[in-house]
Coordinates of C-alpha atoms and ligand atoms in Angstrom, one line a residue:
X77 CA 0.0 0.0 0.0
X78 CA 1.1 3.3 -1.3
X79 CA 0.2 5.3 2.4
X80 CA -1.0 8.3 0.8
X81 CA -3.6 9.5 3.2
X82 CA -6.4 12.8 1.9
X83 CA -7.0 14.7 5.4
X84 CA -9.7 17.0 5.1
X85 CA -9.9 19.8 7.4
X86 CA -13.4 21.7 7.3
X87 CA -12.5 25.0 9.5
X88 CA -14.5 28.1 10.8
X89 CA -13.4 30.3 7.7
X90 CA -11.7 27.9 5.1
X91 CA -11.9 24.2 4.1
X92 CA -8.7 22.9 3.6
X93 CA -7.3 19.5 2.4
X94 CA -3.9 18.0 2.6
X95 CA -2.3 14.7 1.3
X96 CA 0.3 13.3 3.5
X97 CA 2.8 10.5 1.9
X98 CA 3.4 7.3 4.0
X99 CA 6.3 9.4 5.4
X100 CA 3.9 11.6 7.1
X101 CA 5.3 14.4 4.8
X102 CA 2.6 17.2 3.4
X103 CA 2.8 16.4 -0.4
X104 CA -0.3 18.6 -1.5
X105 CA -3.0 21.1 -0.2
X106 CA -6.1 22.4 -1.4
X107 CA -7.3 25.4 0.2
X108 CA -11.0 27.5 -0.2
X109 CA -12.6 30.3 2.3
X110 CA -15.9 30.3 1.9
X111 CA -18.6 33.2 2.8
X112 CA -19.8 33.6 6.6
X113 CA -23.3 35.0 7.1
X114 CA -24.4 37.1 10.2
X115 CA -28.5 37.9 9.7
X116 CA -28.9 39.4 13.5
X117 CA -26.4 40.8 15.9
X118 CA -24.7 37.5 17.9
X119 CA -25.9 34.9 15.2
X120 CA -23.2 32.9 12.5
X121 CA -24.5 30.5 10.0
X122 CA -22.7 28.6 6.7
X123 CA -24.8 27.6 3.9
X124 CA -24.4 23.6 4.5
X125 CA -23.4 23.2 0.7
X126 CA -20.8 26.1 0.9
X127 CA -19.0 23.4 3.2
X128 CA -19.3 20.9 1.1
X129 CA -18.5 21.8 -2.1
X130 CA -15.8 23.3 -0.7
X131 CA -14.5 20.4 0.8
X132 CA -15.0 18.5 -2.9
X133 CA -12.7 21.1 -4.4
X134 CA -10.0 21.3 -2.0
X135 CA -10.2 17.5 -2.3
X136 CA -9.4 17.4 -5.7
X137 CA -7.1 20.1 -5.5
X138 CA -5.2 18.6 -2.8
X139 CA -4.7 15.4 -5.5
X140 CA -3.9 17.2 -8.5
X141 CA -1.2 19.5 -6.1
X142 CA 0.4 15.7 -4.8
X143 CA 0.3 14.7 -8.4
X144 CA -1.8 11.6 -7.8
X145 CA -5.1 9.6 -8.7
X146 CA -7.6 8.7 -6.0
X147 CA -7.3 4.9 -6.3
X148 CA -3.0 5.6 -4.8
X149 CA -5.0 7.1 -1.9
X150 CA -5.5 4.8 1.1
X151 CA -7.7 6.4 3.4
X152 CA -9.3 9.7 4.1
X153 CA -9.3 11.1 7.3
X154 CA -12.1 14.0 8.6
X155 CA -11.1 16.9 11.4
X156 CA -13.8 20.0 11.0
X157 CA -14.9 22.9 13.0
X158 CA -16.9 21.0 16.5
X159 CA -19.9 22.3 17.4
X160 CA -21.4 23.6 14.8
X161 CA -25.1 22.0 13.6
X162 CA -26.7 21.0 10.4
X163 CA -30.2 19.6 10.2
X164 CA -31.2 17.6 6.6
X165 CA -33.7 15.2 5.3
X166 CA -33.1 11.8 5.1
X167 CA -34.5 11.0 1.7
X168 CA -33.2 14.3 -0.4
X169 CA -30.5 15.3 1.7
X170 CA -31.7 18.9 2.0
X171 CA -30.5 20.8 4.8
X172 CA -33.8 22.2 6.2
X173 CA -31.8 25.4 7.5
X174 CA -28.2 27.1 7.2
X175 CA -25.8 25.2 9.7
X176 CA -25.6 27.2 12.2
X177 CA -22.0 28.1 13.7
X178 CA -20.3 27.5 16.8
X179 CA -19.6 31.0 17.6
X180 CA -23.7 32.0 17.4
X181 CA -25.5 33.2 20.7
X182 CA -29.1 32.5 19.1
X183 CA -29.9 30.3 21.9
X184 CA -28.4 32.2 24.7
X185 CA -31.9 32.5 26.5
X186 CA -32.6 28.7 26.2
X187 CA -29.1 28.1 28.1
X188 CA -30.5 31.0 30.7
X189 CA -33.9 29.2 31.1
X190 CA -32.6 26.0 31.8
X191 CA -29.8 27.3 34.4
X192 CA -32.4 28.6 36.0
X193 CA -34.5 25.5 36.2
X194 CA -31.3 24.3 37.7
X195 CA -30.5 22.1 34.8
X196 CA -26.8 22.9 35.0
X197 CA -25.8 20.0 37.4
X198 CA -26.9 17.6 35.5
X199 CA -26.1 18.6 31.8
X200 CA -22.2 19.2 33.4
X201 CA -22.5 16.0 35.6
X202 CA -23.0 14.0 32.2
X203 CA -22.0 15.9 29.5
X204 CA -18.4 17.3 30.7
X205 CA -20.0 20.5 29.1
X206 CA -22.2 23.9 30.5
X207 CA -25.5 25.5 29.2
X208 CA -23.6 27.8 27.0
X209 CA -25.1 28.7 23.3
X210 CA -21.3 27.2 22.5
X211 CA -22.5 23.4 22.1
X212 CA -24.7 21.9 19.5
X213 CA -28.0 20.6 21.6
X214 CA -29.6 23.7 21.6
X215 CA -28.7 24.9 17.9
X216 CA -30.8 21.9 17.0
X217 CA -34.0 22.4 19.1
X218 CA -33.4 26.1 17.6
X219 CA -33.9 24.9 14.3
X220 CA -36.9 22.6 15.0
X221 CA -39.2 25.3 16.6
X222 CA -38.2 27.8 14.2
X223 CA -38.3 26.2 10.7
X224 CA -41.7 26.0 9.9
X225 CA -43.0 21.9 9.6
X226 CA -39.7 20.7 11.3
X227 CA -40.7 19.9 14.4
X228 CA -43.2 17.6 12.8
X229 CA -40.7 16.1 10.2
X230 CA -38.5 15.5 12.6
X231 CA -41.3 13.5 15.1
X232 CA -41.9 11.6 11.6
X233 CA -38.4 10.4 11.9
X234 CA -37.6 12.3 8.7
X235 CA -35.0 14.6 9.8
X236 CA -30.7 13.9 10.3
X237 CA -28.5 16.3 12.4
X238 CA -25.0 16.0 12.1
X239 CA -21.9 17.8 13.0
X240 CA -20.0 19.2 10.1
X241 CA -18.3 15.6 9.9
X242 CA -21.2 13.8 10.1
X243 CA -22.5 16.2 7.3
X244 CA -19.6 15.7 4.9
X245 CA -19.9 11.9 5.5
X246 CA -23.6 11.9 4.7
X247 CA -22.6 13.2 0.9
X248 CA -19.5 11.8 0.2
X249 CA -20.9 8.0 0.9
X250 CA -24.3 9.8 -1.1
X251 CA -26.3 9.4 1.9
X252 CA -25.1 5.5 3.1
X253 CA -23.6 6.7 6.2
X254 CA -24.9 8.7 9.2
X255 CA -22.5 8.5 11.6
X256 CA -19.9 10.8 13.8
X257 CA -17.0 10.2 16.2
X258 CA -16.9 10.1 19.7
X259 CA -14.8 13.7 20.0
X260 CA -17.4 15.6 17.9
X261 CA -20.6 13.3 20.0
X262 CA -19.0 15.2 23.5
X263 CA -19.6 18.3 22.1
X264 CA -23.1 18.2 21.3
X265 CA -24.8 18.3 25.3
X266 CA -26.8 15.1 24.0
X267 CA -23.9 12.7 24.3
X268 CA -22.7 10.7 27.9
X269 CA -19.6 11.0 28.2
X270 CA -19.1 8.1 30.8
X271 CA -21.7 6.1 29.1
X272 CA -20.2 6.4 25.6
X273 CA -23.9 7.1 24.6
X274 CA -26.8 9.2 23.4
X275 CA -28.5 10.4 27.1
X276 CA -32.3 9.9 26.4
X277 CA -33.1 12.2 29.5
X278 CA -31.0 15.3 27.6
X279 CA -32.5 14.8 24.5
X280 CA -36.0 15.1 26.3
X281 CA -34.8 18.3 28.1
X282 CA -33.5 20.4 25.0
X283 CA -36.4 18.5 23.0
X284 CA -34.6 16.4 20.2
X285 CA -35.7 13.3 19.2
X286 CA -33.4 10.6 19.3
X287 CA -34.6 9.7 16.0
X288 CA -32.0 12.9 14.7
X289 CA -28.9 11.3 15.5
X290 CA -26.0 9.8 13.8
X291 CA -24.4 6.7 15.0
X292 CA -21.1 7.0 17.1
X293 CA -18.0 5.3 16.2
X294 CA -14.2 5.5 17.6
X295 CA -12.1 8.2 16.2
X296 CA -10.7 5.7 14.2
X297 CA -13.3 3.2 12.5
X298 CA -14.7 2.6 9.2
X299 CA -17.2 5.7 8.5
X300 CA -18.2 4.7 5.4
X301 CA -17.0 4.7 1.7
X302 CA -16.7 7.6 -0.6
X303 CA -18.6 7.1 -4.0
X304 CA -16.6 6.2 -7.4
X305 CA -18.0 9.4 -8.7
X306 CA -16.6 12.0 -6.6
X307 CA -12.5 11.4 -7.0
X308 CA -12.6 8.7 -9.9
X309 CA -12.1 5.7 -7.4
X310 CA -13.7 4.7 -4.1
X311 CA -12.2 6.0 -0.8
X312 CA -12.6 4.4 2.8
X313 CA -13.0 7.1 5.7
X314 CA -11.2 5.8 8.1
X315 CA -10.3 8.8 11.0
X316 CA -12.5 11.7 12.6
X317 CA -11.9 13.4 14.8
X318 CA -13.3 17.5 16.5
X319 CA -10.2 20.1 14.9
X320 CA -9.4 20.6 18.6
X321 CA -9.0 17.0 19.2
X322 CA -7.5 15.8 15.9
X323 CA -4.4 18.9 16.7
X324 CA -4.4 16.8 20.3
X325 CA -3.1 14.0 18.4
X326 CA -1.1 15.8 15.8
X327 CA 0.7 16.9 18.8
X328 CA 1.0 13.2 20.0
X329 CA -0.1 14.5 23.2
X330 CA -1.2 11.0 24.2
X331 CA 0.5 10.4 28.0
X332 CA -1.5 12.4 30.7
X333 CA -0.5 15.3 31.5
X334 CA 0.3 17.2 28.0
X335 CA -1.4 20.3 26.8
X336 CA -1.3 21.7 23.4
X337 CA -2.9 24.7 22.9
X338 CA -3.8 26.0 18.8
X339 CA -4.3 29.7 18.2
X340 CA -6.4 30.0 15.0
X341 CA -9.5 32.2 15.0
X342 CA -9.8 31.2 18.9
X343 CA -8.0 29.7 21.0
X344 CA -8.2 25.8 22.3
X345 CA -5.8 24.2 25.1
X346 CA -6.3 20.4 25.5
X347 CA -4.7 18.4 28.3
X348 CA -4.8 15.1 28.5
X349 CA -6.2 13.6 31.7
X350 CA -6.1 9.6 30.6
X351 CA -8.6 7.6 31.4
X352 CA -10.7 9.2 33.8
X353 CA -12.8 12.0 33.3
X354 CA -11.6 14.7 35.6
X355 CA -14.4 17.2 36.5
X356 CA -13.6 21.1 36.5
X357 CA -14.2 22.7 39.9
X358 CA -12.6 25.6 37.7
X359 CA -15.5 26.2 34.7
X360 CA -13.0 24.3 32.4
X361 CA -14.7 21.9 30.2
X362 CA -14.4 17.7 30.4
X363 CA -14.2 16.4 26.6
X364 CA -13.5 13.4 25.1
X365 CA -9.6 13.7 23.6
X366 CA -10.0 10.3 21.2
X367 CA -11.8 7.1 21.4
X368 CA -9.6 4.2 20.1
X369 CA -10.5 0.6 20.1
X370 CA -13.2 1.2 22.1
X371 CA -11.4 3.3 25.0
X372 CA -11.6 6.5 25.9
X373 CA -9.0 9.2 26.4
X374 CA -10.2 12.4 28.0
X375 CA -9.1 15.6 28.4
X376 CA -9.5 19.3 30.1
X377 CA -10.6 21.8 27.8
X378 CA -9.8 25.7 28.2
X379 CA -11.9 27.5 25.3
X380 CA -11.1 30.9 24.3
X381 CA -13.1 32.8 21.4
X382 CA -11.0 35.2 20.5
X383 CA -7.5 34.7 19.6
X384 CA -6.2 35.7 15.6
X385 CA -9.9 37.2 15.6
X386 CA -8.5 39.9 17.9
X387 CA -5.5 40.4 15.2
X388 CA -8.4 40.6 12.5
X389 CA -9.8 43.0 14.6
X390 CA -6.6 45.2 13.7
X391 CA -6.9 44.2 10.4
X392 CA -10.5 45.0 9.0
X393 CA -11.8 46.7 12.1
X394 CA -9.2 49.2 13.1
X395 CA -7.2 49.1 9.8
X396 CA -4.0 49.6 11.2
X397 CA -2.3 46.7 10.1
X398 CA -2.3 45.3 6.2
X399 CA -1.5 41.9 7.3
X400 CA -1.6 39.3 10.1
X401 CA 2.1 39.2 10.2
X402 CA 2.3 43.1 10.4
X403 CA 1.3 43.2 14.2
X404 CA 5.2 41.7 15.2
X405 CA 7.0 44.7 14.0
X406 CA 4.0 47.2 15.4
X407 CA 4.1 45.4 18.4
X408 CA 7.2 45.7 18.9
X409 CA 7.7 49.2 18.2
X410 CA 5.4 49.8 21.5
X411 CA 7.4 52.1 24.5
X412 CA 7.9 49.7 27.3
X413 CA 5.6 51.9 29.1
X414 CA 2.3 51.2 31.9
X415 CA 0.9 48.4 29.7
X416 CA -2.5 48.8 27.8
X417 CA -4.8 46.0 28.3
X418 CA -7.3 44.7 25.5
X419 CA -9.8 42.2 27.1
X420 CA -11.1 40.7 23.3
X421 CA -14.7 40.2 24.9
X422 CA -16.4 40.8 21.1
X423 CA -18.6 37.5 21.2
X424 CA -18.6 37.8 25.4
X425 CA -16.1 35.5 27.0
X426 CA -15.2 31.6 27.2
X427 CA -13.7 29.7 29.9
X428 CA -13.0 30.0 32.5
X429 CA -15.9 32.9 32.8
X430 CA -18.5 32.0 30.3
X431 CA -20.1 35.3 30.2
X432 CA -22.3 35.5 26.8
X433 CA -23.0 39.0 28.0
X434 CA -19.2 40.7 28.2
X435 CA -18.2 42.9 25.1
X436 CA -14.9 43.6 24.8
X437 CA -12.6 46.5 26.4
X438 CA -9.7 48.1 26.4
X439 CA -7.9 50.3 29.6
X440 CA -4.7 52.7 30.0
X441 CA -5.0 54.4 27.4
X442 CA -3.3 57.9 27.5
X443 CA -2.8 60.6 25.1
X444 CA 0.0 58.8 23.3
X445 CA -1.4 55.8 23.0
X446 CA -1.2 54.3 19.2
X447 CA -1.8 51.5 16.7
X448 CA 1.7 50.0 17.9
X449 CA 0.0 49.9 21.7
X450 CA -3.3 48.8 20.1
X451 CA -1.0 45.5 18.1
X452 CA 0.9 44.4 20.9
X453 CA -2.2 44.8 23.4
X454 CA -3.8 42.2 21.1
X455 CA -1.0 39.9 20.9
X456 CA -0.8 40.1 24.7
X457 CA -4.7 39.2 25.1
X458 CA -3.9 35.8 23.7
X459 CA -1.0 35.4 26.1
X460 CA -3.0 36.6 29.5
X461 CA -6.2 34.6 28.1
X462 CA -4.1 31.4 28.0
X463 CA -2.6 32.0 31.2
X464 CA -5.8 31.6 33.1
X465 CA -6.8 28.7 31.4
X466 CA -3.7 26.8 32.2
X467 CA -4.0 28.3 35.5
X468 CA -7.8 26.5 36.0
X469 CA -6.1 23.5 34.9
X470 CA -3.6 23.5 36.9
X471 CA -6.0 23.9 39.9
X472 CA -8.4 20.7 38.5
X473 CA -5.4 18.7 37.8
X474 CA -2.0 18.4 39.7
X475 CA 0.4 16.9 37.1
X476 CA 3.7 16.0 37.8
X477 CA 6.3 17.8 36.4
X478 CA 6.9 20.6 34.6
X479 CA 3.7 22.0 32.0
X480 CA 5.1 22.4 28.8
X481 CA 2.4 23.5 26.3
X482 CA 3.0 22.3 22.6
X483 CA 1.2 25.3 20.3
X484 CA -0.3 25.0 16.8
X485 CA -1.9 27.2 14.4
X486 CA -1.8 30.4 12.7
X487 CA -0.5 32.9 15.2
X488 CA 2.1 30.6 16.1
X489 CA 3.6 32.2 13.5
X490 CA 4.7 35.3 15.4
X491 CA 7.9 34.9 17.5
X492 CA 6.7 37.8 19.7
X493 CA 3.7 36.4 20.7
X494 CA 5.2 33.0 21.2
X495 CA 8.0 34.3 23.4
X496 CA 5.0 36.5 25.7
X497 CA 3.4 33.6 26.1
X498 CA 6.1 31.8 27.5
X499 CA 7.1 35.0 29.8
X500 CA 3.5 35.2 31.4
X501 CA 3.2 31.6 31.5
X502 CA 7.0 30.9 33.0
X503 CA 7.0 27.9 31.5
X504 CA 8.3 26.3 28.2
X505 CA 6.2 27.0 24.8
X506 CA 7.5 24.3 22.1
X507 CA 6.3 25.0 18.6
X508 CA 6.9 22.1 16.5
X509 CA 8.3 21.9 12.8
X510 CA 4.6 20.7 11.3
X511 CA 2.0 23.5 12.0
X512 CA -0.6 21.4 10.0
X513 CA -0.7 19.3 13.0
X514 CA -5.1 19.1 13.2
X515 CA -4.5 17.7 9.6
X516 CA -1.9 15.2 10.1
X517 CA -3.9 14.3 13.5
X518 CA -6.9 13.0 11.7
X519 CA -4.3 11.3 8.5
X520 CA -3.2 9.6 11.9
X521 CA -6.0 8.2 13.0
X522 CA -7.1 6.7 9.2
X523 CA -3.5 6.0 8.1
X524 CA -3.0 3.7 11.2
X525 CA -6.6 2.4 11.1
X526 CA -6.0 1.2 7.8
X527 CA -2.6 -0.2 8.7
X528 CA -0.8 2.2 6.8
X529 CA 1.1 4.5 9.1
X530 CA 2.8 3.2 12.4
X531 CA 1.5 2.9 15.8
X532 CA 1.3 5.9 18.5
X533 CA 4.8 5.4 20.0
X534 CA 6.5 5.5 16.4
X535 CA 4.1 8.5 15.7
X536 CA 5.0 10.7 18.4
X537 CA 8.9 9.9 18.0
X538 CA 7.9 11.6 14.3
X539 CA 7.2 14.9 16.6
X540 CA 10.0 17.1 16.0
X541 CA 10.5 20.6 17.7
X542 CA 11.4 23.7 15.5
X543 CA 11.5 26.2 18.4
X544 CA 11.3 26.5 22.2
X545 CA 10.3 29.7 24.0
X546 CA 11.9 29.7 27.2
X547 CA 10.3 32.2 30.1
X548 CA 12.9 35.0 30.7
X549 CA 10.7 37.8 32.2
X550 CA 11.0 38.5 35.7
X551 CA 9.0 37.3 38.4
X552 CA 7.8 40.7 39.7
X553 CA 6.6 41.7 36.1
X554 CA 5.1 39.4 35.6
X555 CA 2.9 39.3 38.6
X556 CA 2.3 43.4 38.1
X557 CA 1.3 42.4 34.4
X558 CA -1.2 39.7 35.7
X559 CA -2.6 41.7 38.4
X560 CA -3.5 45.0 36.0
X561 CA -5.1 41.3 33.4
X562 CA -7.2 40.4 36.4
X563 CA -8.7 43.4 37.0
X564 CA -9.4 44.7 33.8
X565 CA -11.3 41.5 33.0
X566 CA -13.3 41.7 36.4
X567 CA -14.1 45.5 35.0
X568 CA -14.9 44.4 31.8
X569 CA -17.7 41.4 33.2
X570 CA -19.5 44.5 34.7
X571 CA -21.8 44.9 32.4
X572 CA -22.3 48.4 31.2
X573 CA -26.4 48.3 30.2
Ligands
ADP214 N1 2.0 36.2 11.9 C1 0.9 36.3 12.5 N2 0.8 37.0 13.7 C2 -0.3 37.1 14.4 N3 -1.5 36.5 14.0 C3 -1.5 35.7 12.9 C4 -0.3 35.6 12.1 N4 -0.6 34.8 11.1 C5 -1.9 34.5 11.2 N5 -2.4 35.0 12.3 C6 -3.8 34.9 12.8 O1 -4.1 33.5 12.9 C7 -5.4 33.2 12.5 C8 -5.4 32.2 11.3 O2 -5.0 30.9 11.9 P1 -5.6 29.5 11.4 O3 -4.9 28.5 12.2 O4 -5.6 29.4 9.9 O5 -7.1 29.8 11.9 P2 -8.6 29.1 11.7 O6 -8.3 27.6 11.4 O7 -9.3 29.3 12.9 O8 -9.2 29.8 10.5 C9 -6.0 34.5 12.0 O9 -6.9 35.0 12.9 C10 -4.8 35.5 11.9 O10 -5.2 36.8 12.2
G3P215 O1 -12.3 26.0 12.9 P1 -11.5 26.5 14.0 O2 -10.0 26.2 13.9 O3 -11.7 28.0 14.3 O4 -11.9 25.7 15.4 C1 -13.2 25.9 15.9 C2 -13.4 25.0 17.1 O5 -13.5 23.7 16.7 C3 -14.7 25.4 17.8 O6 -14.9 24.6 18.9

């Protein structure tokens, strides 16, 4: 067998695909944005065929980049934005409604309505999870009371919901399969995490029938068969995994313990608790990391919203930077001065606060305050945001040793930022030499599934480090820095109307 391996990566703002060789070597990429559509203040949606035809192109364009034809492929593997919800018929395979995104706060009320039933106990005790518009569960009973005649297709047993891997599965087997992974099941507020299971008694509480949902395989399993039609030759999906998750394993974080963290559009940390579900006394989130060969891996989950977004922010709202990669030299040009302070609040705030309700803020500001104060307050954000949620999971978990957090994604890109992180952490930040490592996570799990690419010890020996940031800032600083952090956060959570 050849060991090429087609790992498609269906994010928040681009669907992207990669083929790795049986080298674990990136040998092509395909790579599409595709339109995001607001209709109220707080609400995100994708058209559901957006996603996947732009999968289907990057597909192919990931093949003809590598130079090869589908039938050298062995396996696909699926990583895709979590959370996010499509609803579709069974027999024409229409979505019934846009998918509606992670990020959206539609359903903000629900979540208010049922903490105040005092719901919250139980959805957390079961699901890992809290009543936050975040999960899936209540994007779907959304859906069903708002789309007119859906409610009633869907008690007719007529209606699927899916994650977006679920989704993509659905139309590249042409409507065989209706299945997801374990990863993306635990972040749907439906799904038992102890159990391994659908929880009948959630399902009743956010009001979705059973009858919605996809089966639930391992991360690594056989999902189903791509039709002829669609690359020229049959494919077998053999890996899916949540982004957040599949990066987990990219990052061969598999002992307990490790934490990677990927700053994209937001930011995730995972760390790997083993095989017990460790429950957050700190408002961190219990996930499942990867289900393989019928076990369970967990892990803690720190979830920040705003991370590159804030350096968009710069970008398109602001204007004072051209590029991404323009906020290094701005930042840098900033006097060494009292430090502003950006809390990046713009879709309210993730863990460990959960506060739909914040907006963002920004304090110190002086008469010569500038764009440079504005770029490195931004890059700091990410730093000071990651600092607490390492902090909450230091609290939940005592691991031995020192935490060294293994970092992925975009921003990881900008030494700055790296080496602040580092500072306010005081601890080691490793970036490794692959950056595509939520891509090569879900090749993983297919590649070895189909017998193709070695096992996890050879896998992680494959992890090789391009750069270490090593802490350098001094204690006192740092503390002063964290303290003016705290408080401009517990300022910013006081709501202004
Ligand atoms: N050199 C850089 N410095 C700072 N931020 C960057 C840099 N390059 C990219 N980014 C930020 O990283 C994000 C893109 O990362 P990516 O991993 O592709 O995100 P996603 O998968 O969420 O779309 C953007 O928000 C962008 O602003
Ligand atoms: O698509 P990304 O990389 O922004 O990831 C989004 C996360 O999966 C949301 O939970």
């Amino acid at each position: 067998m050849a060991g090429f391996i087609l790992a498609i990566d269906q994010g928040t703002t681009s669907s992207r695909a990669i083929v790795f060789d049986k080298n674990m070597e990136n040998c092509g990429v395909g790579q599409e944005e595709f339109p995001q559509h607001f209709p109220h203040s707080g609400w995100v949606e994708h058209a559901p065929d957006d996603l996947w035809q732009s999968t289907l192109r990057v597909c192919r364009a990931a093949l003809e980049a590598a130079s090869l034809e589908a039938s050298e492929i062995s396996a696909i593997g699926i990583t895709n934005q979590r959370e996010t919800a499509v609803v579709w018929d069974r027999k024409t395979g229409e979505p019934v409604y846009n998918a509606i995104v992670w990020q959206d706060r539609r359903t903000a009320a629900f979540c208010e309505k049922l903490r105040q039933d005092g719901r919250e106990p139980l959805v957390s005790e079961k699901t890992g999870l809290l009543l936050d518009p975040y999960f899936s569960g209540t994007k779907v009973a959304w859906v069903l009371d708002n789309v007119k005649g859906a409610r009633a297709r869907a008690d007719a047993g007529e209606l699927a919901f899916g994650t977006v891997d679920s989704w993509l599965i659905w139309n590249l087997t042409k409507g065989a399969r209706h299945v997801t992974d374990a990863t993306n099941a635990s972040r749907t507020l439906l799904f038992n995490i102890h159990s391994n299971s659908w929880d009948e008694e959630l399902c009743g509480l956010l009001g979705v029938p059973m009858s919605l949902l996809p089966e639930v395989l391992d991360s690594a399993a056989d999902f189903g068969t791509s039709v002829e039609s669609l690359f020229g030759a049959p494919l077998p999906i053999c890996g899916v995994a949540g982004d957040q998750q599949a990066a987990t394993v990219g990052q061969a974080c598999f002992a307990p313990g490790m934490v990677k963290s990927t700053y994209g559009t937001g930011c995730f940390a995972l760390l790997n608790t083993g095989s017990e579900p460790v429950a957050s006394s700190n408002r961190l989130l219990t996930t499942i990391a990867y289900r393989l060969n019928g076990e369970t891996t967990y892990a803690l989950e720190g979830s920040i919203f705003v991370a590159g977004a804030a350096v968009q922010w710069l970008r398109d709202g602001l204007g004072v930077i051209g590029a991404a990669s323009d906020t290094q030299a701005l930042a840098e040009q900033a006097a060494d001065r009292d430090p502003l302070y950006l809390v990046p609040a713009f879709v309210g705030l993730g863990a460990p606060h959960w506060d739909p309700d914040a907006r963002g803020a920004v304090f110190g500001l002086t008469r010569d305050s500038g764009p440079s104060d504005f770029a490195r307050a931004a890059l700091e954000s990410v730093g000071y945001q990651t600092r607490d949620l390492i902090d909450a999971m230091q609290a939940d978990w005592a691991a031995d040793g020192e935490t060294v957090l293994r970092v992925d994604g975009g921003m990881t890109a900008s030494d700055w930022t790296m080496q602040f992180l580092s500072d306010i952490l005081a601890a080691p930040v490793d970036r490794p030499e692959v950056l595509e490592t939520t891509a090569l996570g879900a090749a993983w799990l297919a590649g070895h599934h189909v017998g193709a690419w070695p096992g996890m010890e050879e896998f992680s020996s494959h992890w090789r480090l391009q750069k270490r940031f090593a802490p350098g800032m001094l204690q006192d600083k740092r503390e002063k820095l964290l303290k003016g952090w705290r408080e401009a956060v517990s300022r910013t959570r006081k709501s202004l109307f």
